[in-house]
PDB file of C-alpha atoms and ligand atoms in Angstrom:
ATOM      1  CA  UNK A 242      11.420  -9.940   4.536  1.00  0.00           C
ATOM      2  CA  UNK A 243       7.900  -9.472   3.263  1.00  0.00           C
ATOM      3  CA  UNK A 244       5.683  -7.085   5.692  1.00  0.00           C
ATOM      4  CA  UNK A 245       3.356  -4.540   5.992  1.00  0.00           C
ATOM      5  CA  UNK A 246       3.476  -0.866   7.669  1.00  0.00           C
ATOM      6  CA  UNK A 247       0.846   0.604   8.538  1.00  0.00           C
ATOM      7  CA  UNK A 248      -0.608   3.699   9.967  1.00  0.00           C
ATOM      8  CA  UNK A 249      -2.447   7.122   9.764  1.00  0.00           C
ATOM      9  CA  UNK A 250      -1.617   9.711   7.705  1.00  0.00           C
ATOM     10  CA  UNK A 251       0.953  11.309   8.439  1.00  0.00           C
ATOM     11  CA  UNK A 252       2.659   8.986  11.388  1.00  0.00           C
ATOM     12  CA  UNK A 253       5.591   8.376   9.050  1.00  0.00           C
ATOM     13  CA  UNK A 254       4.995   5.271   6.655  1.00  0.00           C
ATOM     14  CA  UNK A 255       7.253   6.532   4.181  1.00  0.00           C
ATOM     15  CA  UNK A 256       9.694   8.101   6.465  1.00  0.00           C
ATOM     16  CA  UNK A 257      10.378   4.362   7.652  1.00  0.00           C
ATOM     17  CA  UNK A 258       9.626   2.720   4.816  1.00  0.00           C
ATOM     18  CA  UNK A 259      12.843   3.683   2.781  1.00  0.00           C
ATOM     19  CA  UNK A 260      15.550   2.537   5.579  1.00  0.00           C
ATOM     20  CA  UNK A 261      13.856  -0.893   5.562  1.00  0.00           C
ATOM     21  CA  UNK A 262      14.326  -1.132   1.650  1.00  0.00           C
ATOM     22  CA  UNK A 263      18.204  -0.614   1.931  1.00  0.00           C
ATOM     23  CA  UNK A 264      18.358  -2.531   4.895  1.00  0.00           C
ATOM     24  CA  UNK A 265      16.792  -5.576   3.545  1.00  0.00           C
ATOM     25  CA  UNK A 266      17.235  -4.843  -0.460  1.00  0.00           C
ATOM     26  CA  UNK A 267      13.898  -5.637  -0.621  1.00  0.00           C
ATOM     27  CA  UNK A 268      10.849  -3.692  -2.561  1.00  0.00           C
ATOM     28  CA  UNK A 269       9.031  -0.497  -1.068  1.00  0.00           C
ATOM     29  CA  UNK A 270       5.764  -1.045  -2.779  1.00  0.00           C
ATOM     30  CA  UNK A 271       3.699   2.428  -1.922  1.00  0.00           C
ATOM     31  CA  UNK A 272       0.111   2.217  -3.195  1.00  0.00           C
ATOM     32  CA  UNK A 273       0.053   5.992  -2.285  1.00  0.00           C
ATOM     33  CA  UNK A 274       3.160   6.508  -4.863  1.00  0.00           C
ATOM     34  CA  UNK A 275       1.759   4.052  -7.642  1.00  0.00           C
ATOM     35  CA  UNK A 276      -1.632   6.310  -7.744  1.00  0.00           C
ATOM     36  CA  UNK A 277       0.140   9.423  -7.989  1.00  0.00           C
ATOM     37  CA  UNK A 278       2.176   8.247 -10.799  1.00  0.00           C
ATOM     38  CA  UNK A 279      -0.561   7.296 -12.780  1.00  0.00           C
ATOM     39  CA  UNK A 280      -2.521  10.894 -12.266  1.00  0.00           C
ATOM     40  CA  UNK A 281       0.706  12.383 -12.913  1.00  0.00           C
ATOM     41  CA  UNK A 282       0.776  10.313 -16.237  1.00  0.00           C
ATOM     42  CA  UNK A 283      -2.787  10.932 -16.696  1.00  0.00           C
ATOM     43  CA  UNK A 284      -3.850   6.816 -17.226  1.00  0.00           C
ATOM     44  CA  UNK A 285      -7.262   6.231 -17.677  1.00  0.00           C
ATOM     45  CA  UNK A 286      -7.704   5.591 -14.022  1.00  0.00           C
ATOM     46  CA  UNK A 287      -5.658   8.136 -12.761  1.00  0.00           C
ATOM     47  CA  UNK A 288      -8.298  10.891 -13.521  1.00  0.00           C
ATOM     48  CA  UNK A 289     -10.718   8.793 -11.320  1.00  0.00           C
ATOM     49  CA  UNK A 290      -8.186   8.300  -8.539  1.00  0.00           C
ATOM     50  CA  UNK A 291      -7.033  11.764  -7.802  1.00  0.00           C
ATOM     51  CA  UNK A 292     -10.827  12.952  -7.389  1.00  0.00           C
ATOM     52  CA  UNK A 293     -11.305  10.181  -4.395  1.00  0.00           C
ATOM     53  CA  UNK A 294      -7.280  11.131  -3.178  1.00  0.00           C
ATOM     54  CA  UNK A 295      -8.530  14.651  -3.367  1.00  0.00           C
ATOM     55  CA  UNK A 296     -11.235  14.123  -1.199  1.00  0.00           C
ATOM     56  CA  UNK A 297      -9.499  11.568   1.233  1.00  0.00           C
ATOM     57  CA  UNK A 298     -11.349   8.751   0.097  1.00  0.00           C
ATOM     58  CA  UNK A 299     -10.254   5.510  -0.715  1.00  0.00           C
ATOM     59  CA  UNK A 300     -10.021   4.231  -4.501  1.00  0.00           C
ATOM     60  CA  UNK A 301     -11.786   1.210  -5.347  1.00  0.00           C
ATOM     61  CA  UNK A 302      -9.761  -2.094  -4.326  1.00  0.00           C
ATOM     62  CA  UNK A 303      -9.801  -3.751  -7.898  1.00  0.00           C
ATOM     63  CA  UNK A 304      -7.134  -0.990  -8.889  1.00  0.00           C
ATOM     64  CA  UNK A 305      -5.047  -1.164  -5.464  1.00  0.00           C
ATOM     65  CA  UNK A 306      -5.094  -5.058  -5.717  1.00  0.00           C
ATOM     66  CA  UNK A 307      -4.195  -4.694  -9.739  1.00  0.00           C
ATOM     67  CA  UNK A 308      -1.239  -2.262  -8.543  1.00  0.00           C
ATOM     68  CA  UNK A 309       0.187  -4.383  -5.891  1.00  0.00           C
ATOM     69  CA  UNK A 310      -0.564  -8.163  -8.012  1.00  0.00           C
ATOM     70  CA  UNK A 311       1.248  -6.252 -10.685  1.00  0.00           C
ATOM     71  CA  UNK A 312       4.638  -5.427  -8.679  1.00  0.00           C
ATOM     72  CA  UNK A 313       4.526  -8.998  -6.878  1.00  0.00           C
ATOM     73  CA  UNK A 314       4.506 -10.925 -10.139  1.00  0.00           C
ATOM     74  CA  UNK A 315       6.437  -8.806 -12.144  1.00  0.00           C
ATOM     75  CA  UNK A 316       8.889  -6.118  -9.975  1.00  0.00           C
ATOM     76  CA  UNK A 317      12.192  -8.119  -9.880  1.00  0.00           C
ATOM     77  CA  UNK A 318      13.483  -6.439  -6.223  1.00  0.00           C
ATOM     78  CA  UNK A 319      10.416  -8.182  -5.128  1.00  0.00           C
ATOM     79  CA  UNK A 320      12.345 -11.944  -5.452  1.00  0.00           C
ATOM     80  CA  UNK A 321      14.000 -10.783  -2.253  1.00  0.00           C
ATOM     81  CA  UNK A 322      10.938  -9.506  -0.282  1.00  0.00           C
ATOM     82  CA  UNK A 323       8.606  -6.161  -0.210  1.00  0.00           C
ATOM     83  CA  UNK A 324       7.551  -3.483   2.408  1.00  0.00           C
ATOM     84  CA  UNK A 325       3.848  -2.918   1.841  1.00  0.00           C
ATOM     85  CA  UNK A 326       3.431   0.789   2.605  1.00  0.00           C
ATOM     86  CA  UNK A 327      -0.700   2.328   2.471  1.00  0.00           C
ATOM     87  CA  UNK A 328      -1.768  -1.726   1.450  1.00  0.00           C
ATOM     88  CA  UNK A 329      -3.735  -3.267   2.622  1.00  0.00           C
ATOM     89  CA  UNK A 330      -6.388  -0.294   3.677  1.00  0.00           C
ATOM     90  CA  UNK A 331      -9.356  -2.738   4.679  1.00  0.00           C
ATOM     91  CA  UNK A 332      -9.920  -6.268   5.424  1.00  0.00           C
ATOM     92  CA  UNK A 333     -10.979  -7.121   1.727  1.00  0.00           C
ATOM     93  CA  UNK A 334      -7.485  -5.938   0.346  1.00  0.00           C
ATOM     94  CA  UNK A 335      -5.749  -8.006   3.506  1.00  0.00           C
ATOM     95  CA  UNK A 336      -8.000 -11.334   2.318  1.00  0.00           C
ATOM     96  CA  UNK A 337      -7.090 -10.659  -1.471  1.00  0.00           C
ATOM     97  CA  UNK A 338      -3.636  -9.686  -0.527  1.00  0.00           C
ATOM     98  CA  UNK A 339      -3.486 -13.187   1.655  1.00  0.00           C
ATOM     99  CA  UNK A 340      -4.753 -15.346  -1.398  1.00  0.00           C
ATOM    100  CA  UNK A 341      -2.057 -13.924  -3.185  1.00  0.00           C
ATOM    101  CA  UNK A 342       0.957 -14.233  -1.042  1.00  0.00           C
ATOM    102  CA  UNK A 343      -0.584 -18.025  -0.280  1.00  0.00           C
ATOM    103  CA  UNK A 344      -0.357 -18.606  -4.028  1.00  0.00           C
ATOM    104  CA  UNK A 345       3.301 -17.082  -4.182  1.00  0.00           C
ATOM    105  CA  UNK A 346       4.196 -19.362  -1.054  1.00  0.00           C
ATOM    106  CA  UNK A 347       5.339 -15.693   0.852  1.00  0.00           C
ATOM    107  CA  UNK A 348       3.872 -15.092   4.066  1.00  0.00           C
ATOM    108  CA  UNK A 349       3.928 -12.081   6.043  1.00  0.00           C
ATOM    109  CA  UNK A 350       6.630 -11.815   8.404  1.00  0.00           C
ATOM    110  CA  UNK A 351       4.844  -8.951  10.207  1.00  0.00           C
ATOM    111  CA  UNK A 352       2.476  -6.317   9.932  1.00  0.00           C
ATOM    112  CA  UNK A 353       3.894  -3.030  11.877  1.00  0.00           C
ATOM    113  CA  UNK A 354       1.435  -0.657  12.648  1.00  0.00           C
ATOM    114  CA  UNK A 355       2.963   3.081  13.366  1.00  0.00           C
ATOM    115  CA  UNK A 356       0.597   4.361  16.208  1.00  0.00           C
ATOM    116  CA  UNK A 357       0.271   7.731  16.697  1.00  0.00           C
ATOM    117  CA  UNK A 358      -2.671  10.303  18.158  1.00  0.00           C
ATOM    118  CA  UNK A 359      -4.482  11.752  15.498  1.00  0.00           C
ATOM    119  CA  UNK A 360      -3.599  15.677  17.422  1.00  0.00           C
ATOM    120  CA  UNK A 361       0.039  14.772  16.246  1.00  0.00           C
ATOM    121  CA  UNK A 362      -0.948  14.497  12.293  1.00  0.00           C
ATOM    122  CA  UNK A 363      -2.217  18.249  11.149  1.00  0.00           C
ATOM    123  CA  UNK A 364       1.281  19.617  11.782  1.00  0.00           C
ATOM    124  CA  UNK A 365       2.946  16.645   9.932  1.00  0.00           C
ATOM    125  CA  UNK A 366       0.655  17.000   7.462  1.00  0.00           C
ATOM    126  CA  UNK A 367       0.140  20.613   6.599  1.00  0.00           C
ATOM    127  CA  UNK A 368       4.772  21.105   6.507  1.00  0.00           C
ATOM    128  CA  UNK A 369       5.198  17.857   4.359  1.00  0.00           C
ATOM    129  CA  UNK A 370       7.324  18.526   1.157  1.00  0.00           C
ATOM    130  CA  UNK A 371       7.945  15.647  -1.584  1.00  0.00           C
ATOM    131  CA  UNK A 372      10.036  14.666  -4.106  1.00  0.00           C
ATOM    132  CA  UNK A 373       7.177  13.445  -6.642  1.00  0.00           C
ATOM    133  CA  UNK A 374       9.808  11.572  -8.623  1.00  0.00           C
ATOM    134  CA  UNK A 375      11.081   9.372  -5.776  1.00  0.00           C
ATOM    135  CA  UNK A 376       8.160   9.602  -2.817  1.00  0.00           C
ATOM    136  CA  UNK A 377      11.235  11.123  -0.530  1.00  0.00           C
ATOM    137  CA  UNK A 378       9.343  13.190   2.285  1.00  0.00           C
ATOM    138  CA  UNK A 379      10.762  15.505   4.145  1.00  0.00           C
ATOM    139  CA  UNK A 380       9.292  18.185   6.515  1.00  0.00           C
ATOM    140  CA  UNK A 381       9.474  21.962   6.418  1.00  0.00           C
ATOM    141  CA  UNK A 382      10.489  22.382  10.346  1.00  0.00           C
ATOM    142  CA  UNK A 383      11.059  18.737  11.356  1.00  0.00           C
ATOM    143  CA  UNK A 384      12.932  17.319   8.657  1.00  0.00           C
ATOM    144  CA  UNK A 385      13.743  20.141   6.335  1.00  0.00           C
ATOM    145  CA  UNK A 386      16.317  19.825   3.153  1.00  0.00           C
ATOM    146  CA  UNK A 387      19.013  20.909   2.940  1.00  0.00           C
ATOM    147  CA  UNK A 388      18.743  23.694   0.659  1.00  0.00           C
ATOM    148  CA  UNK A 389      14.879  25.029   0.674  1.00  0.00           C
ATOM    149  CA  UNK A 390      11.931  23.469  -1.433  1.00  0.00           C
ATOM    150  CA  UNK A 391      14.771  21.168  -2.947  1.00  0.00           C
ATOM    151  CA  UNK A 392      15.266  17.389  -3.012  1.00  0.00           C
ATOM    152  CA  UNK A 393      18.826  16.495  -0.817  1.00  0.00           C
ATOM    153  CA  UNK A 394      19.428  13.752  -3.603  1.00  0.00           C
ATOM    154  CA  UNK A 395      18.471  14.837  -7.160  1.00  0.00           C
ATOM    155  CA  UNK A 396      18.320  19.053  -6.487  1.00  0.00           C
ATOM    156  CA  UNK A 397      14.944  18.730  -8.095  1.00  0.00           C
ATOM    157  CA  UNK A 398      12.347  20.708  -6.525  1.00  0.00           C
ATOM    158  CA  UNK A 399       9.532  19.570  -3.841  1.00  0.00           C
ATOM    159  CA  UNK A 400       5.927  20.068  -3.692  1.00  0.00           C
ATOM    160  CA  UNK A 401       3.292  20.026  -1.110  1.00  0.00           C
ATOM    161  CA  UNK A 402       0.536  17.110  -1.748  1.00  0.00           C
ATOM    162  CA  UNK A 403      -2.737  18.158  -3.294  1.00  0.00           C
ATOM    163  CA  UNK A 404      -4.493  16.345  -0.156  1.00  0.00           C
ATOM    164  CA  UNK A 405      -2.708  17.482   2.681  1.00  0.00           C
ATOM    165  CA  UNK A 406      -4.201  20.032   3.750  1.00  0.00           C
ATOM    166  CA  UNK A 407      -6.814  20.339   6.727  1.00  0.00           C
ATOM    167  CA  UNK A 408     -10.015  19.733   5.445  1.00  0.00           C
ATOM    168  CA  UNK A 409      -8.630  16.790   3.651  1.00  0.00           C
ATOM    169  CA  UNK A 410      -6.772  15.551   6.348  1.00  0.00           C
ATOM    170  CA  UNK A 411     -10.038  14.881   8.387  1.00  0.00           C
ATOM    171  CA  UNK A 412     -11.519  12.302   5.762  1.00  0.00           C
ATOM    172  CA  UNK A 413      -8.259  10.713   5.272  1.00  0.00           C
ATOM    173  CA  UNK A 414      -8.350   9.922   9.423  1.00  0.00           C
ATOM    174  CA  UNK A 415     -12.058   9.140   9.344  1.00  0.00           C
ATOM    175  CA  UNK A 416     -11.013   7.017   6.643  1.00  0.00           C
ATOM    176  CA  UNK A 417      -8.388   5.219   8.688  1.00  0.00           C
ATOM    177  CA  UNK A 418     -10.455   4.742  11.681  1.00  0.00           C
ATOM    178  CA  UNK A 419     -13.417   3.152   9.964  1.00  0.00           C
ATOM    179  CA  UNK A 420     -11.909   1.267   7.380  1.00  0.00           C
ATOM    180  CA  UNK A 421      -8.169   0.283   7.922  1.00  0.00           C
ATOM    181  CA  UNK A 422      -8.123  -0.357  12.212  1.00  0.00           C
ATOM    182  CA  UNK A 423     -10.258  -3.321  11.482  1.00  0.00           C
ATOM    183  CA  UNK A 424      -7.062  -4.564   9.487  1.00  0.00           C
ATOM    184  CA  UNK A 425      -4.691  -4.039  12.458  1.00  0.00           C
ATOM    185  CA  UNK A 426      -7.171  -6.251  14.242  1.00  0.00           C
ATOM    186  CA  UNK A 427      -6.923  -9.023  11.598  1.00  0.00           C
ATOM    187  CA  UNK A 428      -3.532  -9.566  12.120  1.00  0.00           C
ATOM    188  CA  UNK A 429      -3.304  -9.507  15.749  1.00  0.00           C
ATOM    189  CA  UNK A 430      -6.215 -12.216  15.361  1.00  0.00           C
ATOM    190  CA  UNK A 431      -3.020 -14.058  12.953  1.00  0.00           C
ATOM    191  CA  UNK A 432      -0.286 -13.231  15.747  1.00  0.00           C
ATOM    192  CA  UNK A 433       1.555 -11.275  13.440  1.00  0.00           C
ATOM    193  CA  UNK A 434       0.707  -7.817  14.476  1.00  0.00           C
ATOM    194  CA  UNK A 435       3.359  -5.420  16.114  1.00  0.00           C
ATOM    195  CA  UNK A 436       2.614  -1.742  17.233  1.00  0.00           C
ATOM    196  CA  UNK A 437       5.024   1.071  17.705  1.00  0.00           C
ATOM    197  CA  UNK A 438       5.035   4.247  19.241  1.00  0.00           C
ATOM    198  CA  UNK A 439       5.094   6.874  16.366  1.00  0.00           C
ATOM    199  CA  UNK A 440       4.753  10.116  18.162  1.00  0.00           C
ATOM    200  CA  UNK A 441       8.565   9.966  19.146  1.00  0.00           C
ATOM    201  CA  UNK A 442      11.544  11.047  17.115  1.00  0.00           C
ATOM    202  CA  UNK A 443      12.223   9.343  13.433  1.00  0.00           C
ATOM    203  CA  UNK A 444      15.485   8.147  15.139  1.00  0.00           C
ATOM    204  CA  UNK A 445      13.879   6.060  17.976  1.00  0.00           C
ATOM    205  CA  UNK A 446      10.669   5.382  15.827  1.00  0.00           C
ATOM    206  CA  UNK A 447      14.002   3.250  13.516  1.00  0.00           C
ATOM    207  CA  UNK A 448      15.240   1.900  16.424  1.00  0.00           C
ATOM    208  CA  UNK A 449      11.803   0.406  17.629  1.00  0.00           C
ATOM    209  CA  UNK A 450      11.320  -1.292  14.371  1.00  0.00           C
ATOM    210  CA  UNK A 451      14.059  -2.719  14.559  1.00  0.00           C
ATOM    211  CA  UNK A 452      13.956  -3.886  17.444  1.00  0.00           C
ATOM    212  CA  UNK A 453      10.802  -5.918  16.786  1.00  0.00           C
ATOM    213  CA  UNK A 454      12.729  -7.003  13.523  1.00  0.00           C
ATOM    214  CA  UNK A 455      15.508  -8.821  15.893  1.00  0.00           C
ATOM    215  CA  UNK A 456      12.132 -10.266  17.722  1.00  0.00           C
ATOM    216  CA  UNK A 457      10.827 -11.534  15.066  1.00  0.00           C
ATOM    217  CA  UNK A 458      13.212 -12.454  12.195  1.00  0.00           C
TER     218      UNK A 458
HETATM  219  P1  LIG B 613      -0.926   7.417   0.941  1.00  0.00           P
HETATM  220  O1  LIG B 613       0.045   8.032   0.027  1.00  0.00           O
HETATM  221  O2  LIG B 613      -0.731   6.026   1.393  1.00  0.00           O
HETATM  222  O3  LIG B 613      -1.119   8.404   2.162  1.00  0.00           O
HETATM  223  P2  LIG B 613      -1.437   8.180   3.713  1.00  0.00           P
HETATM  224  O4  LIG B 613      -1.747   6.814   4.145  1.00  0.00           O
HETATM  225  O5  LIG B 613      -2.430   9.211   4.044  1.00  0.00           O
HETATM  226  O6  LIG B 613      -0.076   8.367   4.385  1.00  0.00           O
HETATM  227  P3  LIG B 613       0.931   9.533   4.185  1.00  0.00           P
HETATM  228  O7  LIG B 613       1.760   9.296   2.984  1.00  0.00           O
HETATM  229  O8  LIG B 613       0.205  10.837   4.291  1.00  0.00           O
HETATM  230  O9  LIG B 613       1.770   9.402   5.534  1.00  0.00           O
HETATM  231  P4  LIG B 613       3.111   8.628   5.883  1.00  0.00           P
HETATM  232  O10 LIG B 613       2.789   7.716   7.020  1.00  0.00           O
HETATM  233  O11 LIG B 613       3.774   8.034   4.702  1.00  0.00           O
HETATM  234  O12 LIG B 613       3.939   9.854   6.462  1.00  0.00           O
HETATM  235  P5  LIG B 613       5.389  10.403   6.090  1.00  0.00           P
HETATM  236  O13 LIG B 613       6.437   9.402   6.455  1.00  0.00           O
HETATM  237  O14 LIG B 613       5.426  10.983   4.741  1.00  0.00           O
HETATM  238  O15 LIG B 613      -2.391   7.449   0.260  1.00  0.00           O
HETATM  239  C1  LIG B 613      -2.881   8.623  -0.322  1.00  0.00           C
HETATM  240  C2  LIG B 613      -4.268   8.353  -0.906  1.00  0.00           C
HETATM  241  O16 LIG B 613      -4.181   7.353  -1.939  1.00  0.00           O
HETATM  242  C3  LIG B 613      -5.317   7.798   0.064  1.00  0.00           C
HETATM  243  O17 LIG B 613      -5.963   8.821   0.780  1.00  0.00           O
HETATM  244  C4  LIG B 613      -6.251   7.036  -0.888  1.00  0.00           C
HETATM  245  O18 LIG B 613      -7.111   7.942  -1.553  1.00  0.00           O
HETATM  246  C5  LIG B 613      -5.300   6.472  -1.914  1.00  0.00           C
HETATM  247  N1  LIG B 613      -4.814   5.122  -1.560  1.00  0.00           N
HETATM  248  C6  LIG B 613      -3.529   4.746  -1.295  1.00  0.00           C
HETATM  249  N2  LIG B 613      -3.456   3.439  -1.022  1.00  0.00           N
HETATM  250  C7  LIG B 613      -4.722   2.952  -1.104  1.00  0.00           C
HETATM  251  C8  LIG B 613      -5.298   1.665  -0.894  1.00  0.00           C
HETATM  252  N3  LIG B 613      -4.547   0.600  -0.531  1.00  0.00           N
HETATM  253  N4  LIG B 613      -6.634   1.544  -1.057  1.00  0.00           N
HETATM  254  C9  LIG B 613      -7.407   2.584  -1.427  1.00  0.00           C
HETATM  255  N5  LIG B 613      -6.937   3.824  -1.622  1.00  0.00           N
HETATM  256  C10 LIG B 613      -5.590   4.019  -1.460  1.00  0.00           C
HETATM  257  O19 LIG B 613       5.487  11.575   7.191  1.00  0.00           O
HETATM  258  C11 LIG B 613       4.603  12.683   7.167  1.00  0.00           C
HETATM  259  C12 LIG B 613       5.367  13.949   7.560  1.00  0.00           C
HETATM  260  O20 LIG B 613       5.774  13.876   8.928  1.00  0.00           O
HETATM  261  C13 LIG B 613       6.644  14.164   6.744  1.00  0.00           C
HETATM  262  O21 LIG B 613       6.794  15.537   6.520  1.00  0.00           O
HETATM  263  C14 LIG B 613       7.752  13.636   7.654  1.00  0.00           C
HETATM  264  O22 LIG B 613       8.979  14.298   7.438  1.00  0.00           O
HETATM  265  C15 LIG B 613       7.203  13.909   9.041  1.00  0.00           C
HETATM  266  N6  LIG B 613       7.562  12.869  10.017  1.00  0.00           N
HETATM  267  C16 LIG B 613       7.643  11.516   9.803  1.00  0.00           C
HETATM  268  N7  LIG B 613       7.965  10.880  10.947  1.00  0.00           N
HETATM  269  C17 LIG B 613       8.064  11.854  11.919  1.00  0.00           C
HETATM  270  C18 LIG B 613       8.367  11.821  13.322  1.00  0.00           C
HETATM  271  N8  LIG B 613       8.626  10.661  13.952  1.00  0.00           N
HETATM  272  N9  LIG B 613       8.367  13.003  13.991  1.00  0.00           N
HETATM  273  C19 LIG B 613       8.104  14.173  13.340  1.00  0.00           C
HETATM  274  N10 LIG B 613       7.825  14.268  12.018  1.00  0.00           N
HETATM  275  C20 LIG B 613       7.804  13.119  11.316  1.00  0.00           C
HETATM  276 ZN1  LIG B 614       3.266   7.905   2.647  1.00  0.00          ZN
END
């Protein structure tokens, strides 16, 4: 399997994401994740990226493209396929990301696109929790752990992400609206391109997916 998910902030990318990985054993390859490892370890680009993350911008595609080349050549779970989760965010990353999966010989399979009404996202948003460590989300009301502020798997505590928060939130969307819808229309121009309806529960959100995976695979 080697697809993309995409979607606004927020409409459950990484939620998904995860159940894919074990279902298929293949790679979860999270730009989001990869940048706030690097801040957290303070690289030399990390400094850089958490400014533009901070303000709901995106960071420049050489280091996104670096990031993701990096994990295709060199992550071993990707020899069995990779979910491509916040990449690509424009139609320059989808061309370089194209020229590089035509050079591996690993087309897409399918690029699903979590749709969801932008009204839906501040709540999502705003009561997220994360496990830094892993990327595990889980929501204060929706989806909340089983002991508070704590990570189900490790016991290690959560935090709330430095941008999600309101103000942040609404360059993030503009973000996504000007920049990354012209993506979902590049791969509905390459028949590849499946939507699915993100405002209902995680549970039937799973079962749509897979649904278009039976479709499709
Ligand atoms: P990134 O980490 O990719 O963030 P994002 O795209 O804004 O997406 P989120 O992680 O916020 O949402 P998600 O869809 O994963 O939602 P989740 O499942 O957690 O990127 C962050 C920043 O990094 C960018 O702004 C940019 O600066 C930079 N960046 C990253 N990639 C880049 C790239 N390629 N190019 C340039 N810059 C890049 O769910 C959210 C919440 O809702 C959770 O609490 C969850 O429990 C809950 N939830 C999930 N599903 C449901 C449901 N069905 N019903 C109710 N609640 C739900
Ligand atoms: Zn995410």
């Amino acid at each position: 399997l080697c697809m993309v998910i995409m979607g606004p902030p927020g409409a459950g990318k990484g939620t998904q994401a995860p159940a894919i990985q074990k279902k298929f054993n293949v790679a979860h390859l999270a730009t989001g994740d990869m940048l706030r490892a690097a801040v957290a370890a303070q690289t030399s680009y990390g400094v850089e990226a958490k400014k533009l993350m901070d303000a709901g911008a995106l960071v420049p595609d050489e280091i996104v493209v670096g990031l993701i080349e990096e994990n295709l050549n060199n992550n071993p779970q990707c020899a069995n396929g990779f979910i491509l989760d916040g990449f690509p965010r424009n139609v320059a990353q989808a061309e370089k990301l194209d020229t590089m999966l035509k050079a591996m010989n690993k087309p897409l399979n399918n690029a699903i696109e979590l749709v969801v009404d932008d009204t839906l996202l501040v709540d999502r948003i705003c009561g997220r929790l994360v496990h830094p460590a892993s990327g595990r989300s889980y929501h204060k009301i929706f989806n909340p752990p089983k002991v508070p502020m704590t990570d189900d798997v490790t016991g290690e505590p959560l935090i709330q992400r430095s941008d999600d928060n309101e103000d942040t939130l609404k360059n993030r969307l503009q973000a996504f609206h000007d920049q990354t819808s012209p993506v979902a229309k590049y791969y509905k121009e390459q028949g590849i391109w499946y939507g699915v309806d993100a405002a209902q529960t995680p549970e039937a959100v799973w079962d749509s997916i897979n649904a278009i995976f039976d479709k499709t695979l």
